[in-house]
CSV table of C-alpha atoms in Angstrom, one decimal:
chain,number,residue,atom,x,y,z
A,966,UNK,CA,-6.3,21.8,-19.5
A,967,UNK,CA,-5.6,20.0,-16.1
A,968,UNK,CA,-3.6,21.9,-13.5
A,969,UNK,CA,-3.0,18.8,-11.2
A,970,UNK,CA,-2.5,15.2,-11.9
A,971,UNK,CA,-3.6,12.9,-9.1
A,972,UNK,CA,-2.5,9.2,-9.1
A,973,UNK,CA,-5.1,7.3,-7.2
A,974,UNK,CA,-5.0,3.6,-6.1
A,975,UNK,CA,-8.4,2.0,-6.9
A,976,UNK,CA,-9.3,-1.6,-6.5
A,977,UNK,CA,-9.9,-3.3,-9.8
A,978,UNK,CA,-13.6,-4.0,-9.2
A,979,UNK,CA,-14.3,-0.3,-8.8
A,980,UNK,CA,-11.9,0.8,-11.5
A,981,UNK,CA,-13.8,-1.5,-14.0
A,982,UNK,CA,-17.1,0.1,-12.9
A,983,UNK,CA,-15.6,3.6,-13.5
A,984,UNK,CA,-14.6,2.7,-17.0
A,985,UNK,CA,-17.9,1.1,-17.9
A,986,UNK,CA,-19.8,4.1,-16.5
A,987,UNK,CA,-21.6,2.4,-13.7
A,988,UNK,CA,-19.5,4.2,-11.0
A,989,UNK,CA,-19.5,7.9,-11.5
A,990,UNK,CA,-18.1,9.0,-8.1
A,991,UNK,CA,-14.9,7.8,-6.5
A,992,UNK,CA,-15.5,7.6,-2.8
A,993,UNK,CA,-12.6,8.6,-0.4
A,994,UNK,CA,-12.1,8.8,3.3
A,995,UNK,CA,-9.8,11.8,2.9
A,996,UNK,CA,-10.0,14.7,0.5
A,997,UNK,CA,-7.0,15.1,-1.9
A,998,UNK,CA,-6.0,18.6,-0.8
A,999,UNK,CA,-5.2,20.1,-4.2
A,1000,UNK,CA,-7.8,18.4,-6.4
A,1001,UNK,CA,-10.0,20.8,-8.4
A,1002,UNK,CA,-12.7,20.5,-11.0
A,1003,UNK,CA,-11.0,19.7,-14.4
A,1004,UNK,CA,-7.9,18.0,-12.8
A,1005,UNK,CA,-6.8,14.7,-14.2
A,1006,UNK,CA,-7.1,11.5,-12.1
A,1007,UNK,CA,-4.8,8.7,-13.1
A,1008,UNK,CA,-6.2,5.3,-12.0
A,1009,UNK,CA,-3.6,2.8,-10.7
A,1010,UNK,CA,-5.0,-0.6,-10.0
A,1011,UNK,CA,-3.0,-2.5,-7.2
A,1012,UNK,CA,-2.8,-6.3,-7.1
A,1013,UNK,CA,-3.4,-8.4,-9.0
A,1014,UNK,CA,-3.2,-6.1,-12.0
A,1015,UNK,CA,-0.5,-3.7,-10.7
A,1016,UNK,CA,-0.9,-1.2,-13.6
A,1017,UNK,CA,-2.3,2.2,-14.7
A,1018,UNK,CA,-5.7,1.3,-16.1
A,1019,UNK,CA,-6.8,4.8,-17.4
A,1020,UNK,CA,-7.8,8.3,-16.4
A,1021,UNK,CA,-10.7,10.6,-15.8
A,1022,UNK,CA,-11.4,14.3,-15.2
A,1023,UNK,CA,-12.5,15.3,-11.7
A,1024,UNK,CA,-15.8,17.2,-12.0
A,1025,UNK,CA,-15.6,18.4,-8.4
A,1026,UNK,CA,-15.4,17.0,-4.9
A,1027,UNK,CA,-18.4,16.5,-2.6
A,1028,UNK,CA,-17.8,16.7,1.1
A,1029,UNK,CA,-20.6,15.7,3.5
A,1030,UNK,CA,-21.5,13.5,6.5
A,1031,UNK,CA,-21.7,9.9,5.3
A,1032,UNK,CA,-25.5,9.7,5.4
A,1033,UNK,CA,-25.8,13.0,3.3
A,1034,UNK,CA,-23.2,11.8,0.8
A,1035,UNK,CA,-25.1,8.5,0.4
A,1036,UNK,CA,-28.3,10.3,-0.5
A,1037,UNK,CA,-26.4,12.4,-3.0
A,1038,UNK,CA,-24.5,9.6,-4.7
A,1039,UNK,CA,-26.3,6.3,-4.1
A,1040,UNK,CA,-27.3,6.0,-7.7
A,1041,UNK,CA,-23.8,6.6,-9.1
A,1042,UNK,CA,-21.6,5.1,-6.3
A,1043,UNK,CA,-21.3,1.5,-7.7
A,1044,UNK,CA,-21.7,0.3,-4.1
A,1045,UNK,CA,-24.5,-1.2,-2.0
A,1046,UNK,CA,-25.7,0.7,1.1
A,1047,UNK,CA,-23.9,-1.9,3.3
A,1048,UNK,CA,-20.6,-1.6,1.4
A,1049,UNK,CA,-20.9,2.3,1.7
A,1050,UNK,CA,-21.6,2.1,5.4
A,1051,UNK,CA,-18.8,-0.3,6.1
A,1052,UNK,CA,-16.3,1.9,4.2
A,1053,UNK,CA,-17.3,5.0,6.1
A,1054,UNK,CA,-17.8,3.4,9.6
A,1055,UNK,CA,-16.3,5.6,12.3
A,1056,UNK,CA,-16.0,8.5,9.9
A,1057,UNK,CA,-17.7,11.9,10.5
A,1058,UNK,CA,-16.9,13.3,7.0
A,1059,UNK,CA,-17.0,11.5,3.6
A,1060,UNK,CA,-15.7,12.7,0.2
A,1061,UNK,CA,-16.7,11.8,-3.3
A,1062,UNK,CA,-14.7,12.7,-6.4
A,1063,UNK,CA,-17.1,13.2,-9.4
A,1064,UNK,CA,-15.9,11.2,-12.4
A,1065,UNK,CA,-16.1,12.9,-15.8
A,1066,UNK,CA,-14.9,11.6,-19.2
A,1067,UNK,CA,-13.4,8.3,-18.1
A,1068,UNK,CA,-10.8,7.0,-20.6
A,1069,UNK,CA,-9.6,3.4,-20.2
A,1070,UNK,CA,-6.1,2.7,-21.7
A,1071,UNK,CA,-6.1,0.2,-24.6
A,1072,UNK,CA,-3.1,-1.3,-22.9
A,1073,UNK,CA,-2.6,-0.8,-19.2
A,1074,UNK,CA,0.8,0.5,-18.1
A,1075,UNK,CA,2.3,-2.2,-15.9
A,1076,UNK,CA,4.3,-1.6,-12.7
A,1077,UNK,CA,7.4,-2.9,-14.5
A,1078,UNK,CA,6.9,-0.4,-17.3
A,1079,UNK,CA,6.4,2.4,-14.8
A,1080,UNK,CA,9.6,1.3,-12.9
A,1081,UNK,CA,11.5,1.5,-16.3
A,1082,UNK,CA,10.6,5.2,-16.4
A,1083,UNK,CA,10.9,5.9,-12.6
A,1084,UNK,CA,13.1,3.2,-10.9
A,1085,UNK,CA,12.2,4.5,-7.5
A,1086,UNK,CA,8.4,4.4,-8.1
A,1087,UNK,CA,6.2,3.0,-5.4
A,1088,UNK,CA,2.5,2.7,-6.0
A,1089,UNK,CA,0.5,5.0,-3.8
A,1090,UNK,CA,-1.2,3.6,-0.8
A,1091,UNK,CA,-4.0,6.2,-1.3
A,1092,UNK,CA,-2.8,8.9,-3.7
A,1093,UNK,CA,0.0,11.0,-4.9
A,1094,UNK,CA,0.4,14.1,-7.1
A,1095,UNK,CA,2.5,13.9,-10.3
A,1096,UNK,CA,4.0,16.7,-12.4
A,1097,UNK,CA,3.0,17.2,-16.0
A,1098,UNK,CA,6.5,16.2,-17.0
A,1099,UNK,CA,6.2,12.9,-15.1
A,1100,UNK,CA,2.8,12.2,-16.7
A,1101,UNK,CA,4.2,13.0,-20.2
A,1102,UNK,CA,7.2,10.7,-19.5
A,1103,UNK,CA,5.0,7.9,-18.4
A,1104,UNK,CA,1.9,8.2,-20.6
A,1105,UNK,CA,2.9,10.4,-23.5
A,1106,UNK,CA,-0.2,11.7,-25.3
A,1107,UNK,CA,-2.6,9.1,-24.0
A,1108,UNK,CA,-6.3,10.2,-23.5
A,1109,UNK,CA,-5.8,13.6,-22.0
A,1110,UNK,CA,-2.5,15.4,-22.3
């Protein structure tokens, strides 16, 4: 069972690739500090969807120099080499969250539905942690709880 619940903003193109299985690592410029193997990652897609699309289990985090990370994840990144290099330009360290058991929601949870549960909710620019109670209030028994 998950200890941490991480809400990540992921562009729709890449979220779609996660849920069809062609992207099995979520690339990040910063490491989410408390993310551990087995933790639940909740995927929020910003504009135009503005909704929670699904979840996956983190199967670990890889930390490496960008060139080293590329060699390790190029087949599962869902990106071209030029996209990868552009994303990590000027960075000395790169991070990859290994995706395990992605579960796309049958019906995304829209921003207006989220705000009905949490009126002060603001979508994360990068990520934020949620409590189990917050996740249960928002998503009930969907996919993973």
